[in-house]
Amino acid sequence: MAATNCSNGSAEEKVKIIIVGAGFAGFACAIESKLKGHDVILLEKFPKLKILGDIISFGANAGRIFERWGWHDRFWPICTHLKTFHLHTWKGDLISAQPLEEIRFGAHQYNGHRGELHEILIDHAQNTLGAGVVVNGERLSADVVVGADGVRSKAREKVLGYFDKPRPSGYAVYRAWFTAKGSGIEEDPMSNYLVEDGDAFYGWIGKDVHFLCSSSKGGRDVSWVITHKDEADIEESWSFPGKMEDVLKIVEDWDPRCAAILSKAPSCVDWKLVYRDPLLTWLSRKARIALIGDAAHPFLPTSAQGASQAIEDGVTIAVNLKLAGKKNAQLALRAFEKMRYPRVRKTQITGETNRDKWHNADEDKVKKDPESVKLFNEEWIMGHNAETYAFEHYAEVAKDIQENGYKLPDLEDDDKAKERVMEAREEYLARAI
Ligand SMILES: Cc1cc2nc3c(=O)[nH]c(=O)nc-3n(C[C@H](O)[C@H](O)[C@H](O)COP(=O)(O)OP(=O)(O)OC[C@H]3O[C@@H](n4cnc5c(N)ncnc54)[C@H](O)[C@@H]3O)c2cc1C
C-alpha cells in the first residue's frame, strides 16, 4: 500500500488524520486538511495510477472548490466544453436544444475523463503534499480515521459492524470512451455532427432506456453511456467487458443515429448499477472513524453528483476539524454527519427521479413541455459552498450535539431505508470503536 505524508509543520495541537483511499473523496479531504493545517496520512491500495473510467461530471458545487484550490487552469484544457444539449425521443424527434452554461452560480462545471482528472490530483499530491512511503503491516494511529475507500468499502463494515448488502437496481450502463479519428464517426453523416464543430452533446430517451453521447477536446474524443434494464443479480457495482451486439439490440427500433454512434466504439464496458440504502450512520460508535464519498453514500450516475458530494464531504471534515481542534475531533465528525446527511440523501434521490422522468416520459407531454425533461441545475445543489457552509454552521451544530446529545441520523421519513436500518441499530449501539 502506498502512503503520502501530508504533514504541514509541527504545531502541537494539529489534528492527525489517516485517510484510507485516494479517490476524489480521499484527495479532497487530504488537500483541504493540509490547507487547514492538519497532519495527514493518505493511504491508497494501488501503488501506481492507471487511467481508469470514462466521463465524470463535477457540478459547480465541486467546481468552486477546485477554483479555490487554483486548479482551473489545469482542469479546463482537458475538460469537455458543451454548448447545447440536444434531447430527442427514441424515434428521433427533437424535444429540446437546451443551452448549457459553463459557469453556474458563480463557479465552473467540469466534465471530463475521470482518469485524466484524477491524474492531476495524484500529481498534485506527489509534488505538493509530500513524499510517498510504503506501509506494509505497520500500525498507524491518528486522532481520526477517514474511510474514503469507495463503493466496495472495507471501512464501512468496520464502522457498522455488519456487511451492508447492496440490492440490484434493475439497471446497468454500457459505457465507452474512444478517439474519434479512425473510428468512422467523422465519415458517417449519421454521426459526424458530434465531432465536426467542437464538443457536442446529444441524448435520446425511451421506455426504461436513455442514451447520452458527447465529444470532448474539440471533437477529438467521443464518449457515450446507455442506461438500460438489467436483471443480473450481482453482489456489487462492477464493470465487465460489454458485447456490442447486446448494446445495439437495445436501440434496434430507435432513431438510426443511435446505432450509428454506438457502433463506432471499438469496445465498451457493461457497468452494473446496484442500490444501497442510506446507512444507519457514517460514523463509528465512538466517532473516531468517518466514512465519506462512495463508501458512505454511492450515487446513481443520473444524479451526476457522486464525485461532487464526495468532495464536499472531504472539505467539510477538514473545516470541522479545524474549528473543533484535536480535543474535540469526535465532535467535529459528529457535526460533519449532522451537517451532511440530509443534503447528501436529498441529492442521492435525484439520481432516481432524473432517471424515472426520462424512462417514463410521455412523448406527447414532453413535446409540449420540454422543461420537464431538461437537465437539472438546481441552486440548492450547484450553488452550495461546502467550505463556507461548514465555517458558518459548525458552532451551532456542535452546540446542539453537546447540549442535546448525539443522535443517529433521522430516517423516520425515509420508508425505503427505515426497516433495514432499524434492524441494524442495536448491534451498532453495542459496538466499542
Ligand atoms: C476505477 C474506477 C473507475 C470509475 N469510473 C467512473 C466513471 O467513469 N464515471 C463516473 O461517474 N464515476 C466513476 N467512478 C466512480 C467515481 O470515481 C466515484 O463515484 C466518485 O469519484 C467518489 O469517489 P470516492 O473517492 O468516494 O471513491 P473512489 O473513486 O472509488 O475511490 C476510492 C479509492 O480507495 C481506494 N481503496 C479501496 N480500498 C482501499 C483500501 N483497503 N486501502 C486503501 N485504499 C483503498 C481505491 O483504490 C480508490 O482509489 C469510478 C471509480 C473507480 C474506482
XYZ file of C-alpha atoms and ligand atoms in Angstrom:
486
model
C 0.000 0.000 0.000
C 1.325 3.467 -0.838
C 1.097 6.309 1.651
C 1.577 10.019 1.143
C 2.560 12.016 4.203
C 0.976 15.450 4.044
C 2.415 16.858 7.270
C 2.216 20.646 7.462
C 4.623 21.708 10.217
C 4.893 20.888 13.890
C 2.247 22.696 15.970
C 1.255 20.508 18.946
C -2.473 20.933 18.544
C -2.571 19.679 14.965
C -5.217 17.074 14.299
C -3.703 13.893 12.926
C -5.846 12.291 10.233
C -5.432 8.997 8.410
C -7.381 8.895 5.154
C -7.884 5.493 3.537
C -8.430 5.708 -0.215
C -7.096 8.238 -2.704
C -10.155 8.660 -4.945
C -11.762 12.068 -5.288
C -13.168 11.912 -1.728
C -9.849 10.995 -0.104
C -7.870 13.515 -2.126
C -10.310 16.315 -1.374
C -10.115 15.534 2.321
C -6.290 15.365 2.214
C -5.842 18.577 0.242
C -8.318 20.601 2.297
C -6.897 19.152 5.533
C -3.417 20.207 4.541
C -4.755 23.703 3.722
C -6.377 23.811 7.146
C -3.109 22.880 8.872
C -3.798 19.261 9.861
C -1.327 16.406 9.825
C -2.464 13.952 7.144
C -1.536 10.469 6.017
C -3.260 9.397 2.818
C -3.247 5.651 2.122
C -4.003 4.104 -1.258
C -4.239 0.424 -2.118
C -2.875 0.808 -5.668
C 0.764 1.924 -5.784
C 0.516 3.232 -9.363
C -2.100 5.209 -11.238
C -3.963 3.628 -14.128
C -6.103 5.960 -16.237
C -9.409 4.276 -15.429
C -13.042 5.087 -16.094
C -14.603 7.407 -18.622
C -16.787 10.521 -18.374
C -17.207 12.079 -14.933
C -19.037 15.275 -14.020
C -18.300 17.831 -11.362
C -21.067 20.348 -10.718
C -20.412 23.960 -9.790
C -20.564 22.915 -6.119
C -17.291 20.980 -6.650
C -16.086 23.456 -9.278
C -15.891 26.307 -6.772
C -13.667 24.116 -4.577
C -11.290 23.346 -7.476
C -11.214 27.060 -8.332
C -10.342 27.997 -4.738
C -7.511 25.463 -4.853
C -6.243 27.213 -8.012
C -6.766 24.217 -10.289
C -8.921 25.759 -13.001
C -6.070 26.211 -15.482
C -5.054 22.567 -15.166
C -8.555 21.097 -15.378
C -10.116 23.332 -18.015
C -7.998 22.419 -21.080
C -8.768 18.705 -20.719
C -12.468 19.205 -19.993
C -15.428 18.826 -22.301
C -16.907 22.184 -23.365
C -20.551 21.719 -24.181
C -22.720 24.499 -25.532
C -26.071 22.795 -26.170
C -27.787 19.576 -25.096
C -29.940 18.188 -27.918
C -32.505 15.811 -26.425
C -34.670 13.557 -28.615
C -37.400 10.998 -28.245
C -36.329 7.447 -29.073
C -37.871 7.917 -32.530
C -35.580 10.884 -33.157
C -37.943 13.850 -32.699
C -36.126 16.779 -31.122
C -37.574 17.589 -27.691
C -35.283 20.462 -26.775
C -31.988 22.168 -27.558
C -31.005 23.256 -24.052
C -28.229 25.887 -23.886
C -25.600 24.835 -21.336
C -23.682 27.329 -19.262
C -20.102 26.572 -18.289
C -20.448 28.763 -15.203
C -23.342 28.174 -12.811
C -23.963 30.164 -9.649
C -20.534 31.751 -9.947
C -18.416 28.619 -10.493
C -17.301 26.426 -13.395
C -18.670 22.948 -14.023
C -16.056 20.396 -15.059
C -16.848 17.339 -17.211
C -14.051 15.174 -18.473
C -12.289 11.844 -18.405
C -12.181 10.514 -14.855
C -8.696 9.052 -15.183
C -7.202 12.228 -16.665
C -8.713 14.465 -13.975
C -7.687 12.007 -11.257
C -4.138 12.075 -12.611
C -3.971 15.813 -11.850
C -4.906 15.122 -8.226
C -2.256 12.436 -7.934
C 0.353 14.673 -9.484
C -0.617 17.422 -7.035
C -0.316 15.021 -4.095
C 3.094 13.795 -5.178
C 4.507 17.251 -5.905
C 2.924 19.308 -3.157
C 1.798 17.187 -0.253
C 4.957 15.236 0.427
C 6.935 12.115 -0.339
C 5.394 8.662 -0.665
C 6.319 5.800 1.659
C 5.200 2.204 1.750
C 3.434 0.847 4.829
C 3.011 -2.876 4.952
C 1.855 -4.361 8.222
C 2.888 -1.248 10.172
C 0.311 0.003 12.692
C -0.513 3.675 12.231
C -2.517 5.768 14.680
C -4.261 9.112 14.449
C -6.911 11.288 16.098
C -9.401 10.329 13.411
C -9.564 7.913 10.508
C -11.469 8.761 7.341
C -12.706 5.802 5.278
C -12.699 7.030 1.662
C -12.275 3.592 0.122
C -15.081 3.691 -2.410
C -18.211 1.695 -3.114
C -16.712 -1.664 -2.081
C -15.524 -0.143 1.203
C -13.948 -2.306 3.875
C -14.092 0.632 6.285
C -17.904 0.584 6.037
C -18.049 -2.879 7.560
C -15.661 -1.873 10.345
C -17.780 1.154 11.173
C -21.175 -0.533 11.050
C -20.228 -3.960 12.373
C -22.220 -5.655 9.614
C -21.996 -6.071 5.858
C -24.282 -3.570 4.194
C -25.682 -5.715 1.408
C -26.417 -3.865 -1.829
C -29.555 -4.532 -3.890
C -29.652 -4.792 -7.675
C -31.033 -1.532 -9.096
C -32.561 -3.288 -12.095
C -30.349 -1.197 -14.392
C -26.912 -1.305 -15.954
C -24.970 1.131 -18.134
C -22.950 0.310 -21.228
C -20.195 2.945 -21.456
C -17.452 3.788 -23.912
C -14.774 6.445 -24.465
C -12.722 6.408 -27.679
C -10.783 8.530 -30.163
C -12.953 9.854 -32.991
C -10.219 9.555 -35.631
C -10.195 6.130 -37.213
C -13.495 5.104 -35.572
C -15.593 6.027 -38.622
C -17.531 8.672 -36.680
C -16.132 11.565 -38.758
C -17.033 9.962 -42.081
C -20.612 8.887 -41.320
C -23.288 11.595 -41.805
C -25.330 9.812 -39.128
C -22.626 10.589 -36.532
C -20.250 13.305 -37.832
C -22.240 16.207 -36.255
C -20.882 15.002 -32.914
C -17.306 15.970 -33.772
C -17.267 18.496 -36.596
C -17.862 21.732 -34.659
C -16.123 21.434 -31.275
C -17.730 19.486 -28.447
C -21.358 18.390 -28.816
C -23.865 16.682 -26.526
C -26.837 14.584 -27.716
C -29.397 12.425 -25.915
C -32.303 10.091 -26.727
C -34.910 8.857 -24.230
C -37.345 5.939 -24.380
C -39.105 3.467 -22.123
C -36.591 2.295 -19.494
C -33.611 3.458 -21.567
C -31.640 6.650 -22.034
C -28.669 7.160 -24.319
C -26.262 10.102 -23.921
C -23.241 10.834 -26.081
C -20.785 13.692 -26.278
C -17.495 14.676 -27.817
C -14.545 16.089 -25.916
C -11.331 18.064 -26.577
C -12.818 19.875 -29.570
C -14.239 16.697 -31.076
C -11.106 14.568 -30.694
C -12.647 12.041 -28.275
C -16.174 10.618 -28.069
C -17.927 9.035 -25.104
C -21.340 7.521 -24.628
C -23.437 5.894 -21.917
C -26.623 3.922 -22.435
C -28.619 3.023 -19.331
C -30.975 0.073 -19.721
C -32.863 -2.590 -17.772
C -30.632 -5.378 -16.464
C -31.792 -8.172 -14.218
C -28.321 -9.502 -13.320
C -28.210 -10.216 -9.593
C -24.695 -9.198 -8.740
C -23.189 -8.535 -5.357
C -21.608 -5.144 -6.055
C -21.283 -2.342 -8.604
C -18.866 -3.822 -11.066
C -17.885 -3.475 -14.667
C -17.342 -6.194 -17.278
C -16.456 -6.048 -20.955
C -19.714 -5.339 -22.840
C -20.815 -7.032 -26.071
C -21.616 -4.644 -28.906
C -24.398 -6.880 -30.236
C -26.189 -6.558 -26.855
C -25.782 -2.771 -26.961
C -27.175 -2.489 -30.478
C -30.133 -4.715 -29.622
C -31.370 -2.087 -27.141
C -31.744 0.511 -29.909
C -32.789 -1.721 -32.796
C -36.104 0.137 -33.286
C -34.726 3.547 -32.362
C -33.638 6.556 -34.401
C -30.867 5.038 -36.617
C -28.442 7.762 -35.445
C -28.221 5.904 -32.113
C -26.888 2.671 -33.652
C -24.617 4.717 -35.935
C -22.917 6.364 -32.924
C -22.895 3.316 -30.652
C -21.391 1.023 -33.276
C -18.323 3.261 -33.747
C -16.912 2.406 -30.324
C -14.158 -0.207 -30.600
C -15.240 -1.651 -27.217
C -17.404 -0.839 -24.222
C -17.886 -1.785 -20.580
C -21.015 -3.187 -19.002
C -21.298 -1.311 -15.686
C -23.838 -2.881 -13.338
C -25.636 -0.496 -11.026
C -26.582 -1.567 -7.534
C -28.525 0.344 -4.921
C -27.523 0.954 -1.364
C -29.978 2.269 1.138
C -28.699 5.158 3.215
C -26.527 3.873 6.050
C -27.602 3.874 9.670
C -24.669 6.225 10.238
C -21.379 7.230 8.610
C -19.548 7.191 11.939
C -18.097 4.510 14.152
C -19.785 4.298 17.562
C -17.135 6.448 19.271
C -16.856 8.765 16.231
C -13.203 8.003 15.642
C -13.825 6.774 12.088
C -15.919 8.595 9.476
C -16.952 7.284 6.072
C -17.000 9.714 3.164
C -17.711 9.612 -0.582
C -18.933 6.368 -2.158
C -18.007 4.429 0.995
C -20.770 6.336 2.803
C -23.248 7.064 0.012
C -22.888 5.681 -3.538
C -24.854 7.622 -6.148
C -26.616 6.604 -9.344
C -24.934 8.244 -12.368
C -28.200 10.056 -13.228
C -27.640 12.427 -10.295
C -24.240 13.436 -11.788
C -23.295 14.307 -8.198
C -21.381 11.298 -6.752
C -17.938 12.805 -7.144
C -19.070 16.340 -6.238
C -20.676 15.202 -2.993
C -17.545 13.159 -2.188
C -15.515 16.351 -2.497
C -17.937 18.323 -0.344
C -17.565 15.621 2.352
C -13.778 15.898 2.391
C -13.866 19.688 2.656
C -16.449 19.624 5.467
C -14.381 17.214 7.584
C -11.282 19.388 7.201
C -13.100 22.602 8.210
C -14.897 20.990 11.158
C -11.628 19.554 12.500
C -10.001 22.953 12.223
C -12.804 24.599 14.181
C -13.055 21.787 16.747
C -9.334 21.205 17.359
C -7.663 17.988 18.457
C -9.546 17.655 21.762
C -12.924 17.843 20.043
C -12.122 15.743 16.975
C -15.009 13.333 17.701
C -17.422 16.239 17.993
C -16.167 17.502 14.621
C -17.022 14.159 12.980
C -20.451 14.060 14.610
C -21.136 17.584 13.370
C -19.917 16.502 9.905
C -22.541 13.768 9.779
C -25.303 16.026 11.056
C -24.477 18.740 8.522
C -24.064 16.476 5.524
C -26.501 13.578 5.914
C -29.800 15.254 4.888
C -28.179 17.137 1.979
C -26.495 14.021 0.616
C -29.687 11.958 0.928
C -31.742 14.593 -0.891
C -29.142 14.765 -3.672
C -28.919 10.956 -3.880
C -32.664 10.734 -4.542
C -32.267 12.980 -7.628
C -30.496 10.009 -9.261
C -33.771 8.060 -9.157
C -36.074 10.933 -10.036
C -33.978 12.052 -13.022
C -33.792 8.526 -14.388
C -37.505 7.931 -13.913
C -38.513 11.189 -15.567
C -36.546 10.160 -18.686
C -37.510 6.491 -18.655
C -41.239 7.118 -18.198
C -41.578 10.233 -20.316
C -44.839 10.520 -22.259
C -43.830 11.576 -25.786
C -46.738 13.948 -26.386
C -46.393 15.563 -22.976
C -42.628 16.181 -23.233
C -43.001 17.691 -26.675
C -45.486 20.163 -25.188
C -43.438 20.677 -22.019
C -39.720 20.149 -22.780
C -38.835 21.783 -19.434
C -39.998 18.607 -17.681
C -37.084 16.550 -19.084
C -34.317 19.146 -19.170
C -31.052 18.606 -17.347
C -31.440 19.884 -13.809
C -29.221 22.603 -12.448
C -30.746 23.475 -9.153
C -29.281 26.171 -6.982
C -29.546 24.163 -3.754
C -27.138 21.629 -5.267
C -24.892 23.709 -7.535
C -24.856 26.938 -5.538
C -23.638 25.277 -2.336
C -20.283 26.286 -0.896
C -19.212 23.434 1.401
C -16.344 25.347 2.984
C -18.361 28.463 3.829
C -21.292 26.354 4.991
C -19.106 24.428 7.433
C -17.481 27.610 8.766
C -20.871 29.227 9.262
C -22.741 26.286 10.773
C -20.195 24.299 12.787
C -20.655 26.220 16.049
C -24.453 25.861 16.174
C -24.400 22.176 15.150
C -21.659 21.336 17.669
C -23.539 23.205 20.412
C -26.699 21.268 19.640
C -24.843 17.946 19.899
C -23.177 19.000 23.167
C -26.426 20.182 24.725
C -28.839 17.551 23.426
C -26.547 14.580 22.849
C -25.580 12.862 19.598
C -28.438 11.188 17.747
C -28.185 8.783 14.843
C -29.409 10.309 11.556
C -33.163 10.579 11.355
C -34.603 8.222 8.757
C -38.168 8.451 10.015
C -39.471 9.838 6.712
C -37.394 7.551 4.545
C -39.580 4.462 4.295
C -37.312 2.696 1.840
C -34.424 2.668 4.242
C -36.045 2.592 7.648
C -36.726 -1.096 8.084
C -33.247 -2.381 7.268
C -31.521 0.367 9.146
C -33.565 -0.093 12.294
C -32.711 -3.802 12.362
C -29.025 -2.932 12.498
C -29.339 -0.260 15.160
C -28.981 -2.359 18.331
C -25.941 -4.206 17.031
C -24.293 -0.920 16.155
C -25.080 0.651 19.533
C -23.268 -2.196 21.293
C -20.025 -1.517 19.456
C -16.871 -0.319 21.157
C -14.965 1.554 18.416
C -11.724 2.516 -11.282
C -12.880 3.471 -11.133
C -13.458 3.999 -12.279
C -14.542 4.853 -12.162
N -15.056 5.372 -13.285
C -16.067 6.264 -13.204
C -16.571 6.847 -14.364
O -16.136 6.562 -15.460
N -17.566 7.757 -14.235
C -18.075 8.095 -13.025
O -19.002 8.918 -12.943
N -17.624 7.542 -11.891
C -16.626 6.639 -11.961
N -16.144 6.075 -10.831
C -16.762 6.429 -9.548
C -16.368 7.787 -9.098
O -14.992 7.984 -9.257
C -16.776 7.895 -7.640
O -18.181 7.737 -7.558
C -16.579 9.230 -7.030
O -15.485 9.886 -7.547
C -16.498 9.101 -5.496
O -15.163 8.917 -5.164
P -14.613 8.145 -3.911
O -13.278 8.763 -3.676
O -15.597 8.126 -2.800
O -14.450 6.648 -4.393
P -13.471 6.005 -5.472
O -13.290 6.894 -6.619
O -13.987 4.652 -5.720
O -12.067 5.932 -4.717
C -11.790 5.010 -3.682
C -10.291 4.808 -3.599
O -9.982 4.000 -2.461
C -9.010 3.044 -2.813
N -9.129 1.909 -1.892
C -10.102 0.951 -1.862
N -9.888 0.090 -0.847
C -8.758 0.501 -0.226
C -8.027 0.021 0.875
N -8.417 -1.067 1.536
N -6.925 0.692 1.241
C -6.523 1.811 0.580
N -7.167 2.299 -0.499
C -8.276 1.673 -0.890
C -9.356 2.725 -4.257
O -8.258 2.127 -4.939
C -9.717 4.102 -4.807
O -8.589 4.799 -5.262
C -15.065 5.203 -10.877
C -14.465 4.675 -9.736
C -13.370 3.826 -9.851
C -12.685 3.299 -8.600
